[in-house]
Amino acid sequence: MPGIGAKTAQRLAFHLINQPPESVKRLADAMTTAREKVRYCEECFTLTDKEKCPICSNENRDHGLIMVVETPRDLAAYEKTGKYDGVYHVLHGALSPMLGIGTADIKLKELITRLAGDVREVILATNSSLEGETTAMYISKLIKPMGIKCSRIASGVPVGGDLENIDEMTLLRAYEGRVEL
Amino acid sequence: MPGIGAKTAQRLAFHLINQPPESVKRLADAMTTAREKVRYCEECFTLTDKEKCPICSNENRDHGLIMVVETPRDLAAYEKTGKYDGVYHVLHGALSPMLGIGTADIKLKELITRLAGDVREVILATNSSLEGETTAMYISKLIKPMGIKCSRIASGVPVGGDLENIDEMTLLRAYEGRVEL
């Protein structure tokens, strides 16, 4: 398991042996149930234990606004802001010719299928890495001819950051993407 | 001196004592000369050893484009990008009611004086901290009535950043500042 080496594993094993049998059983059952029940949401492909995730089945959210992210963890990060009221689409990866990850390996076809519905805007919120940028560019070229508004989250100086500690590429992006006040 | 405690100071002192006298003399002279000769550029107020810094006296740079930064270190950070060809204005601080730093404590009057010349655009590149944002807002309110274009460097996801590791405020800014592709 990630982050657990031989010593930590031994410590955890000894801890479990010292616990009451019922509580170990409860943990084991929870793990089995989680693995069996968790699946992809049939709309946005995030992890959920129902057919549709709570976000996709929430009628108060704006289903005409789709934010495209790479992983369910990115979705969780945006949900924590508490200000985004659209829905998501989880790609489960990003295009990477280097690693041999092509358009068929991410949930791209599924995104295009969703756009047949009443979608107003697609926000590309893939990571700001080479792969994330490539994926965003690729998707925008697919979507724009469909007449759907397509935007990219802003790239620039993070909140609270001191300019002197920020890398040159980010400073350059912040300069190029400057907004008139 | 910052970052130098008792132990490091002692180590440095012993090192100097072991060096040839001429080389210690050269270091001491360099320190004295630097302290005596380094002053503020009369135009942009960055540190220099001439009346005007090499940037302000360079005729190939665009003197109609002024980037406002807090410190000479921020200027150096932007210079490293190698793509900005305008000039700068160093405020030497940012407005902070908490610390009692007001408009008279930073080089603000000097900036306004410079705007009487042929200035096309002022780019506010103060830090993305509370003080930096306040300063940017304050300056933009002074400049806009003068009919000069006033812009703010982009706030958003830094280059190479994974969304899941980015704070919520930055994610929110990146969402709000999204650009149409």
mmCIF file of C-alpha atoms in Angstrom:
data_model
loop_
_atom_site.group_PDB
_atom_site.id
_atom_site.type_symbol
_atom_site.label_atom_id
_atom_site.label_comp_id
_atom_site.label_asym_id
_atom_site.label_seq_id
_atom_site.Cartn_x
_atom_site.Cartn_y
_atom_site.Cartn_z
ATOM 1 C CA MET A 1 0.000 0.000 0.000
ATOM 2 C CA PRO A 2 1.294 3.504 -0.793
ATOM 3 C CA GLY A 3 3.246 5.083 2.059
ATOM 4 C CA ILE A 4 3.285 1.876 4.125
ATOM 5 C CA GLY A 5 6.617 0.095 4.338
ATOM 6 C CA ALA A 6 7.611 -3.069 6.211
ATOM 7 C CA LYS A 7 7.935 -1.382 9.633
ATOM 8 C CA THR A 8 4.640 0.517 9.451
ATOM 9 C CA ALA A 9 2.912 -2.627 8.188
ATOM 10 C CA GLN A 10 4.192 -4.581 11.189
ATOM 11 C CA ARG A 11 3.092 -1.836 13.577
ATOM 12 C CA LEU A 12 -0.402 -1.793 12.040
ATOM 13 C CA ALA A 13 -0.612 -5.604 12.168
ATOM 14 C CA PHE A 14 0.310 -5.688 15.866
ATOM 15 C CA HIS A 15 -2.216 -2.919 16.543
ATOM 16 C CA LEU A 16 -5.004 -4.916 14.852
ATOM 17 C CA ILE A 17 -4.129 -8.039 16.843
ATOM 18 C CA ASN A 18 -4.541 -6.042 20.063
ATOM 19 C CA GLN A 19 -8.015 -4.757 19.098
ATOM 20 C CA PRO A 20 -11.314 -6.517 20.046
ATOM 21 C CA PRO A 21 -12.263 -9.070 17.309
ATOM 22 C CA GLU A 22 -15.567 -7.252 16.519
ATOM 23 C CA SER A 23 -13.877 -3.982 15.665
ATOM 24 C CA VAL A 24 -11.412 -5.737 13.333
ATOM 25 C CA LYS A 25 -14.376 -7.518 11.702
ATOM 26 C CA ARG A 26 -16.132 -4.145 11.212
ATOM 27 C CA LEU A 27 -13.071 -2.680 9.488
ATOM 28 C CA ALA A 28 -12.673 -5.738 7.253
ATOM 29 C CA ASP A 29 -16.374 -5.629 6.298
ATOM 30 C CA ALA A 30 -16.193 -1.901 5.553
ATOM 31 C CA MET A 31 -13.236 -2.481 3.229
ATOM 32 C CA THR A 32 -15.019 -5.320 1.394
ATOM 33 C CA THR A 33 -18.258 -3.343 1.041
ATOM 34 C CA ALA A 34 -16.427 -0.247 -0.152
ATOM 35 C CA ARG A 35 -14.572 -2.202 -2.815
ATOM 36 C CA GLU A 36 -17.740 -3.964 -3.952
ATOM 37 C CA LYS A 37 -20.129 -1.018 -3.951
ATOM 38 C CA VAL A 38 -18.015 1.887 -5.129
ATOM 39 C CA ARG A 39 -18.290 2.418 -8.875
ATOM 40 C CA TYR A 40 -18.290 5.205 -11.435
ATOM 41 C CA CYS A 41 -21.215 7.615 -11.641
ATOM 42 C CA GLU A 42 -22.972 6.851 -14.936
ATOM 43 C CA GLU A 43 -22.994 10.534 -15.842
ATOM 44 C CA CYS A 44 -19.784 12.165 -14.641
ATOM 45 C CA PHE A 45 -17.659 9.063 -13.867
ATOM 46 C CA THR A 46 -16.619 10.144 -10.390
ATOM 47 C CA LEU A 47 -16.578 7.499 -7.645
ATOM 48 C CA THR A 48 -19.927 6.860 -5.968
ATOM 49 C CA ASP A 49 -21.982 4.052 -4.420
ATOM 50 C CA LYS A 50 -25.135 4.806 -6.401
ATOM 51 C CA GLU A 51 -25.921 4.855 -10.125
ATOM 52 C CA LYS A 52 -25.627 8.640 -10.150
ATOM 53 C CA CYS A 53 -23.372 10.571 -7.780
ATOM 54 C CA PRO A 54 -24.951 13.089 -5.348
ATOM 55 C CA ILE A 55 -23.766 15.997 -7.547
ATOM 56 C CA CYS A 56 -25.296 14.676 -10.786
ATOM 57 C CA SER A 57 -28.557 13.762 -9.046
ATOM 58 C CA ASN A 58 -28.844 17.190 -7.371
ATOM 59 C CA GLU A 59 -31.427 19.198 -9.325
ATOM 60 C CA ASN A 60 -30.297 22.482 -7.769
ATOM 61 C CA ARG A 61 -26.962 22.294 -9.547
ATOM 62 C CA ASP A 62 -26.497 23.810 -12.981
ATOM 63 C CA HIS A 63 -26.422 20.860 -15.382
ATOM 64 C CA GLY A 64 -25.641 23.190 -18.289
ATOM 65 C CA LEU A 65 -22.166 23.892 -16.879
ATOM 66 C CA ILE A 66 -19.681 20.996 -16.987
ATOM 67 C CA MET A 67 -16.238 21.213 -15.382
ATOM 68 C CA VAL A 68 -13.821 18.666 -16.853
ATOM 69 C CA VAL A 69 -11.238 17.349 -14.337
ATOM 70 C CA GLU A 70 -8.638 14.588 -14.470
ATOM 71 C CA THR A 71 -9.400 12.704 -11.237
ATOM 72 C CA PRO A 72 -12.074 12.378 -8.531
ATOM 73 C CA ARG A 73 -9.532 14.054 -6.192
ATOM 74 C CA ASP A 74 -9.550 17.167 -8.391
ATOM 75 C CA LEU A 75 -13.346 17.147 -8.242
ATOM 76 C CA ALA A 76 -13.139 16.968 -4.436
ATOM 77 C CA ALA A 77 -10.698 19.914 -4.425
ATOM 78 C CA TYR A 78 -13.139 22.071 -6.415
ATOM 79 C CA GLU A 79 -16.100 20.947 -4.306
ATOM 80 C CA LYS A 80 -14.270 22.205 -1.207
ATOM 81 C CA THR A 81 -14.385 25.770 -2.552
ATOM 82 C CA GLY A 82 -18.179 25.538 -2.058
ATOM 83 C CA LYS A 83 -18.814 28.127 -4.791
ATOM 84 C CA TYR A 84 -19.062 26.027 -7.947
ATOM 85 C CA ASP A 85 -22.647 25.019 -8.659
ATOM 86 C CA GLY A 86 -22.290 23.256 -12.007
ATOM 87 C CA VAL A 87 -21.576 19.556 -12.563
ATOM 88 C CA TYR A 88 -18.344 17.721 -13.408
ATOM 89 C CA HIS A 89 -16.884 15.227 -15.842
ATOM 90 C CA VAL A 90 -14.002 13.052 -14.621
ATOM 91 C CA LEU A 91 -11.633 11.978 -17.413
ATOM 92 C CA HIS A 92 -9.647 9.516 -15.249
ATOM 93 C CA GLY A 93 -6.358 10.661 -16.702
ATOM 94 C CA ALA A 94 -4.892 13.003 -19.278
ATOM 95 C CA LEU A 95 -3.582 12.498 -22.795
ATOM 96 C CA SER A 96 0.094 11.536 -22.764
ATOM 97 C CA PRO A 97 1.838 10.352 -25.935
ATOM 98 C CA MET A 98 4.924 9.666 -23.767
ATOM 99 C CA LEU A 99 3.050 7.176 -21.580
ATOM 100 C CA GLY A 100 0.938 5.913 -24.474
ATOM 101 C CA ILE A 101 -2.307 7.314 -23.046
ATOM 102 C CA GLY A 102 -4.529 8.203 -25.988
ATOM 103 C CA THR A 103 -8.061 9.475 -26.488
ATOM 104 C CA ALA A 104 -9.557 6.008 -26.000
ATOM 105 C CA ASP A 105 -7.914 5.614 -22.577
ATOM 106 C CA ILE A 106 -9.729 8.510 -20.911
ATOM 107 C CA LYS A 107 -13.468 9.212 -20.603
ATOM 108 C CA LEU A 108 -13.498 11.490 -23.638
ATOM 109 C CA LYS A 109 -16.103 9.775 -25.814
ATOM 110 C CA GLU A 110 -18.403 9.850 -22.780
ATOM 111 C CA LEU A 111 -17.909 13.636 -22.473
ATOM 112 C CA ILE A 112 -18.827 14.198 -26.117
ATOM 113 C CA THR A 113 -21.955 12.059 -25.647
ATOM 114 C CA ARG A 114 -23.008 14.259 -22.717
ATOM 115 C CA LEU A 115 -22.689 17.383 -24.847
ATOM 116 C CA ALA A 116 -25.634 16.221 -26.995
ATOM 117 C CA GLY A 117 -27.800 17.371 -24.061
ATOM 118 C CA ASP A 118 -28.462 20.951 -23.013
ATOM 119 C CA VAL A 119 -24.906 22.080 -22.221
ATOM 120 C CA ARG A 120 -24.063 25.802 -22.157
ATOM 121 C CA GLU A 121 -20.375 25.813 -21.193
ATOM 122 C CA VAL A 122 -17.523 23.350 -20.693
ATOM 123 C CA ILE A 123 -14.802 24.479 -18.246
ATOM 124 C CA LEU A 124 -11.507 22.680 -18.801
ATOM 125 C CA ALA A 125 -9.975 22.221 -15.339
ATOM 126 C CA THR A 126 -7.294 19.669 -16.172
ATOM 127 C CA ASN A 127 -3.969 20.118 -14.376
ATOM 128 C CA SER A 128 -1.541 22.818 -15.406
ATOM 129 C CA SER A 129 1.021 20.141 -16.425
ATOM 130 C CA LEU A 130 2.123 19.343 -19.981
ATOM 131 C CA GLU A 131 -0.409 16.477 -20.168
ATOM 132 C CA GLY A 132 -3.200 18.557 -18.655
ATOM 133 C CA GLU A 133 -2.607 21.442 -21.081
ATOM 134 C CA THR A 134 -2.459 19.074 -24.055
ATOM 135 C CA THR A 135 -5.733 17.456 -23.001
ATOM 136 C CA ALA A 136 -7.422 20.855 -22.565
ATOM 137 C CA MET A 137 -6.289 22.003 -26.019
ATOM 138 C CA TYR A 138 -7.423 18.750 -27.621
ATOM 139 C CA ILE A 139 -10.879 18.870 -26.012
ATOM 140 C CA SER A 140 -11.354 22.545 -26.864
ATOM 141 C CA LYS A 141 -10.701 21.764 -30.540
ATOM 142 C CA LEU A 142 -13.352 19.042 -30.425
ATOM 143 C CA ILE A 143 -15.948 21.159 -28.648
ATOM 144 C CA LYS A 144 -15.654 24.574 -30.285
ATOM 145 C CA PRO A 145 -17.052 23.468 -33.682
ATOM 146 C CA MET A 146 -20.127 22.199 -31.770
ATOM 147 C CA GLY A 147 -20.994 25.792 -30.847
ATOM 148 C CA ILE A 148 -20.621 25.220 -27.102
ATOM 149 C CA LYS A 149 -18.706 27.801 -25.047
ATOM 150 C CA CYS A 150 -15.400 26.339 -23.917
ATOM 151 C CA SER A 151 -13.200 27.931 -21.234
ATOM 152 C CA ARG A 152 -9.970 27.151 -19.361
ATOM 153 C CA ILE A 153 -9.395 27.894 -15.670
ATOM 154 C CA ALA A 154 -6.997 30.809 -15.167
ATOM 155 C CA SER A 155 -3.281 30.206 -14.946
ATOM 156 C CA GLY A 156 -1.296 32.648 -12.816
ATOM 157 C CA VAL A 157 0.020 33.595 -9.410
ATOM 158 C CA PRO A 158 -1.533 31.536 -6.572
ATOM 159 C CA VAL A 159 -3.315 33.413 -3.784
ATOM 160 C CA GLY A 160 -0.968 34.508 -0.997
ATOM 161 C CA GLY A 161 2.121 33.908 -3.116
ATOM 162 C CA ASP A 162 5.145 36.205 -3.109
ATOM 163 C CA LEU A 163 6.289 36.988 -6.635
ATOM 164 C CA GLU A 164 9.944 36.356 -5.837
ATOM 165 C CA ASN A 165 9.255 32.695 -4.954
ATOM 166 C CA ILE A 166 7.240 31.927 -8.071
ATOM 167 C CA ASP A 167 8.688 30.158 -11.112
ATOM 168 C CA GLU A 168 9.270 32.067 -14.343
ATOM 169 C CA MET A 169 6.695 30.205 -16.416
ATOM 170 C CA THR A 170 3.952 31.111 -13.944
ATOM 171 C CA LEU A 171 5.073 34.765 -13.835
ATOM 172 C CA LEU A 172 4.998 34.831 -17.620
ATOM 173 C CA ARG A 173 1.496 33.351 -17.724
ATOM 174 C CA ALA A 174 0.340 35.859 -15.106
ATOM 175 C CA TYR A 175 1.721 38.684 -17.251
ATOM 176 C CA GLU A 176 0.266 37.396 -20.504
ATOM 177 C CA GLY A 177 -3.094 36.667 -18.894
ATOM 178 C CA ARG A 178 -3.348 40.021 -17.116
ATOM 179 C CA VAL A 179 -6.860 41.410 -16.818
ATOM 180 C CA GLU A 180 -7.895 45.005 -17.257
ATOM 181 C CA LEU A 181 -9.257 46.537 -14.054
ATOM 182 C CA MET B 1 22.422 38.919 9.756
ATOM 183 C CA PRO B 2 19.449 36.898 8.507
ATOM 184 C CA GLY B 3 19.983 33.140 8.577
ATOM 185 C CA ILE B 4 23.296 33.407 10.422
ATOM 186 C CA GLY B 5 23.224 32.291 14.049
ATOM 187 C CA ALA B 6 26.030 32.128 16.621
ATOM 188 C CA LYS B 7 27.517 28.862 15.311
ATOM 189 C CA THR B 8 27.530 29.877 11.637
ATOM 190 C CA ALA B 9 28.970 33.282 12.583
ATOM 191 C CA GLN B 10 31.817 31.586 14.427
ATOM 192 C CA ARG B 11 32.482 29.239 11.497
ATOM 193 C CA LEU B 12 32.587 32.188 9.083
ATOM 194 C CA ALA B 13 34.866 34.172 11.400
ATOM 195 C CA PHE B 14 37.352 31.281 11.662
ATOM 196 C CA HIS B 15 37.224 30.853 7.874
ATOM 197 C CA LEU B 16 38.075 34.535 7.329
ATOM 198 C CA ILE B 17 40.991 34.358 9.776
ATOM 199 C CA ASN B 18 42.428 31.466 7.759
ATOM 200 C CA GLN B 19 42.288 33.384 4.466
ATOM 201 C CA PRO B 20 45.134 35.538 3.040
ATOM 202 C CA PRO B 21 44.860 39.149 4.355
ATOM 203 C CA GLU B 22 44.465 40.586 0.803
ATOM 204 C CA SER B 23 41.401 38.508 0.028
ATOM 205 C CA VAL B 24 39.734 39.540 3.309
ATOM 206 C CA LYS B 25 40.565 43.179 2.485
ATOM 207 C CA ARG B 26 38.966 42.769 -0.977
ATOM 208 C CA LEU B 27 35.750 41.405 0.553
ATOM 209 C CA ALA B 28 35.640 44.227 3.139
ATOM 210 C CA ASP B 29 36.211 46.866 0.450
ATOM 211 C CA ALA B 30 33.514 45.339 -1.771
ATOM 212 C CA MET B 31 31.039 45.499 1.106
ATOM 213 C CA THR B 32 31.865 49.143 1.872
ATOM 214 C CA THR B 33 31.694 50.190 -1.793
ATOM 215 C CA ALA B 34 28.406 48.359 -2.319
ATOM 216 C CA ARG B 35 26.831 50.046 0.688
ATOM 217 C CA GLU B 36 28.089 53.475 -0.378
ATOM 218 C CA LYS B 37 27.323 53.301 -4.088
ATOM 219 C CA VAL B 38 24.054 51.412 -4.264
ATOM 220 C CA ARG B 39 21.068 53.746 -4.332
ATOM 221 C CA TYR B 40 17.600 53.995 -5.832
ATOM 222 C CA CYS B 41 17.118 54.542 -9.564
ATOM 223 C CA GLU B 42 15.693 58.046 -9.929
ATOM 224 C CA GLU B 43 12.979 56.774 -12.242
ATOM 225 C CA CYS B 44 11.814 53.352 -11.071
ATOM 226 C CA PHE B 45 13.375 53.228 -7.555
ATOM 227 C CA THR B 46 15.005 49.852 -7.934
ATOM 228 C CA LEU B 47 18.530 49.396 -6.555
ATOM 229 C CA THR B 48 21.329 50.523 -8.848
ATOM 230 C CA ASP B 49 24.788 52.102 -8.734
ATOM 231 C CA LYS B 50 23.993 54.785 -11.332
ATOM 232 C CA GLU B 51 21.460 57.614 -11.464
ATOM 233 C CA LYS B 52 19.233 55.534 -13.701
ATOM 234 C CA CYS B 53 19.124 51.724 -13.601
ATOM 235 C CA PRO B 54 20.091 49.759 -16.764
ATOM 236 C CA ILE B 55 16.403 49.039 -17.464
ATOM 237 C CA CYS B 56 15.260 52.665 -17.317
ATOM 238 C CA SER B 57 18.223 53.843 -19.385
ATOM 239 C CA ASN B 58 17.650 51.142 -22.060
ATOM 240 C CA GLU B 59 15.991 52.828 -25.037
ATOM 241 C CA ASN B 60 14.914 49.515 -26.547
ATOM 242 C CA ARG B 61 12.505 48.880 -23.691
ATOM 243 C CA ASP B 62 8.932 50.067 -23.893
ATOM 244 C CA HIS B 63 8.740 53.098 -21.580
ATOM 245 C CA GLY B 64 4.989 53.367 -22.131
ATOM 246 C CA LEU B 65 4.412 50.124 -20.190
ATOM 247 C CA ILE B 66 5.079 50.277 -16.432
ATOM 248 C CA MET B 67 4.932 47.187 -14.213
ATOM 249 C CA VAL B 68 4.395 48.097 -10.558
ATOM 250 C CA VAL B 69 6.105 45.688 -8.100
ATOM 251 C CA GLU B 70 6.638 45.724 -4.343
ATOM 252 C CA THR B 71 10.378 45.024 -4.112
ATOM 253 C CA PRO B 72 13.545 44.925 -6.268
ATOM 254 C CA ARG B 73 13.454 41.126 -5.751
ATOM 255 C CA ASP B 74 10.068 40.979 -7.501
ATOM 256 C CA LEU B 75 11.538 43.028 -10.351
ATOM 257 C CA ALA B 76 14.408 40.528 -10.579
ATOM 258 C CA ALA B 77 11.901 37.641 -10.666
ATOM 259 C CA TYR B 78 10.081 39.189 -13.633
ATOM 260 C CA GLU B 79 13.327 40.061 -15.395
ATOM 261 C CA LYS B 80 14.290 36.368 -15.256
ATOM 262 C CA THR B 81 11.330 35.489 -17.477
ATOM 263 C CA GLY B 82 13.154 37.402 -20.226
ATOM 264 C CA LYS B 83 9.890 38.214 -22.025
ATOM 265 C CA TYR B 84 8.806 41.479 -20.432
ATOM 266 C CA ASP B 85 10.113 44.466 -22.359
ATOM 267 C CA GLY B 86 8.487 47.347 -20.507
ATOM 268 C CA VAL B 87 9.880 49.209 -17.499
ATOM 269 C CA TYR B 88 9.131 48.886 -13.770
ATOM 270 C CA HIS B 89 8.167 50.928 -10.736
ATOM 271 C CA VAL B 90 9.276 49.628 -7.335
ATOM 272 C CA LEU B 91 6.944 50.668 -4.498
ATOM 273 C CA HIS B 92 9.246 49.408 -1.687
ATOM 274 C CA GLY B 93 6.359 47.923 0.219
ATOM 275 C CA ALA B 94 2.596 47.563 0.127
ATOM 276 C CA LEU B 95 -0.227 49.370 1.893
ATOM 277 C CA SER B 96 -0.973 47.776 5.261
ATOM 278 C CA PRO B 97 -3.290 49.470 7.758
ATOM 279 C CA MET B 98 -2.380 46.681 10.226
ATOM 280 C CA LEU B 99 1.308 47.588 10.160
ATOM 281 C CA GLY B 100 0.608 51.302 9.791
ATOM 282 C CA ILE B 101 2.041 51.475 6.257
ATOM 283 C CA GLY B 102 0.133 54.183 4.413
ATOM 284 C CA THR B 103 0.283 55.829 1.012
ATOM 285 C CA ALA B 104 3.132 58.130 2.079
ATOM 286 C CA ASP B 105 5.336 55.187 3.113
ATOM 287 C CA ILE B 106 5.589 53.638 -0.348
ATOM 288 C CA LYS B 107 6.750 55.186 -3.640
ATOM 289 C CA LEU B 108 3.209 55.982 -4.746
ATOM 290 C CA LYS B 109 3.462 59.758 -5.276
ATOM 291 C CA GLU B 110 6.511 59.033 -7.450
ATOM 292 C CA LEU B 111 4.449 56.627 -9.583
ATOM 293 C CA ILE B 112 1.722 59.214 -10.131
ATOM 294 C CA THR B 113 4.385 61.770 -11.148
ATOM 295 C CA ARG B 114 5.725 59.326 -13.764
ATOM 296 C CA LEU B 115 2.262 58.928 -15.272
ATOM 297 C CA ALA B 116 2.353 62.549 -16.450
ATOM 298 C CA GLY B 117 4.691 61.278 -19.186
ATOM 299 C CA ASP B 118 3.689 59.152 -22.163
ATOM 300 C CA VAL B 119 2.392 56.047 -20.343
ATOM 301 C CA ARG B 120 0.070 53.634 -22.145
ATOM 302 C CA GLU B 121 -0.530 50.932 -19.537
ATOM 303 C CA VAL B 122 0.205 50.270 -15.860
ATOM 304 C CA ILE B 123 0.441 46.569 -14.897
ATOM 305 C CA LEU B 124 -0.136 46.002 -11.182
ATOM 306 C CA ALA B 125 2.174 43.132 -10.195
ATOM 307 C CA THR B 126 2.026 43.475 -6.417
ATOM 308 C CA ASN B 127 1.947 40.200 -4.462
ATOM 309 C CA SER B 128 -1.190 38.138 -4.263
ATOM 310 C CA SER B 129 -1.359 38.726 -0.475
ATOM 311 C CA LEU B 130 -3.971 40.824 1.353
ATOM 312 C CA GLU B 131 -1.615 43.835 1.335
ATOM 313 C CA GLY B 132 -0.662 43.367 -2.314
ATOM 314 C CA GLU B 133 -4.299 43.126 -3.417
ATOM 315 C CA THR B 134 -5.252 46.185 -1.380
ATOM 316 C CA THR B 135 -2.398 48.159 -2.912
ATOM 317 C CA ALA B 136 -3.378 47.084 -6.436
ATOM 318 C CA MET B 137 -7.000 48.098 -5.876
ATOM 319 C CA TYR B 138 -5.973 51.443 -4.399
ATOM 320 C CA ILE B 139 -3.625 52.280 -7.275
ATOM 321 C CA SER B 140 -6.161 51.210 -9.906
ATOM 322 C CA LYS B 141 -8.686 53.628 -8.399
ATOM 323 C CA LEU B 142 -6.146 56.450 -8.631
ATOM 324 C CA ILE B 143 -5.099 55.656 -12.194
ATOM 325 C CA LYS B 144 -8.330 54.806 -13.961
ATOM 326 C CA PRO B 145 -9.748 58.360 -13.830
ATOM 327 C CA MET B 146 -6.539 59.497 -15.561
ATOM 328 C CA GLY B 147 -7.552 57.536 -18.679
ATOM 329 C CA ILE B 148 -4.547 55.211 -18.540
ATOM 330 C CA LYS B 149 -5.120 51.475 -19.065
ATOM 331 C CA CYS B 150 -4.629 49.635 -15.784
ATOM 332 C CA SER B 151 -4.290 45.840 -15.543
ATOM 333 C CA ARG B 152 -3.617 43.211 -12.868
ATOM 334 C CA ILE B 153 -1.447 40.108 -13.399
ATOM 335 C CA ALA B 154 -3.553 36.936 -13.564
ATOM 336 C CA SER B 155 -4.362 35.021 -10.411
ATOM 337 C CA GLY B 156 -4.843 31.267 -10.792
ATOM 338 C CA VAL B 157 -3.296 27.826 -10.886
ATOM 339 C CA PRO B 158 0.532 27.933 -11.076
ATOM 340 C CA VAL B 159 2.198 26.146 -13.988
ATOM 341 C CA GLY B 160 2.827 22.450 -13.298
ATOM 342 C CA GLY B 161 0.477 22.441 -10.327
ATOM 343 C CA ASP B 162 -1.852 19.535 -9.546
ATOM 344 C CA LEU B 163 -5.343 20.771 -8.746
ATOM 345 C CA GLU B 164 -5.684 18.534 -5.710
ATOM 346 C CA ASN B 165 -2.741 20.221 -3.963
ATOM 347 C CA ILE B 166 -3.922 23.781 -4.562
ATOM 348 C CA ASP B 167 -5.722 25.845 -1.919
ATOM 349 C CA GLU B 168 -9.406 26.623 -2.292
ATOM 350 C CA MET B 169 -9.000 30.387 -2.747
ATOM 351 C CA THR B 170 -6.679 29.842 -5.717
ATOM 352 C CA LEU B 171 -9.055 27.282 -7.264
ATOM 353 C CA LEU B 172 -11.901 29.753 -6.857
ATOM 354 C CA ARG B 173 -9.896 32.539 -8.511
ATOM 355 C CA ALA B 174 -8.927 30.196 -11.346
ATOM 356 C CA TYR B 175 -12.607 29.359 -11.857
ATOM 357 C CA GLU B 176 -13.809 32.957 -11.696
ATOM 358 C CA GLY B 177 -10.994 34.159 -13.941
ATOM 359 C CA ARG B 178 -11.453 31.422 -16.544
ATOM 360 C CA VAL B 179 -10.766 32.488 -20.105
ATOM 361 C CA GLU B 180 -12.750 31.508 -23.170
ATOM 362 C CA LEU B 181 -10.734 29.424 -25.607
#
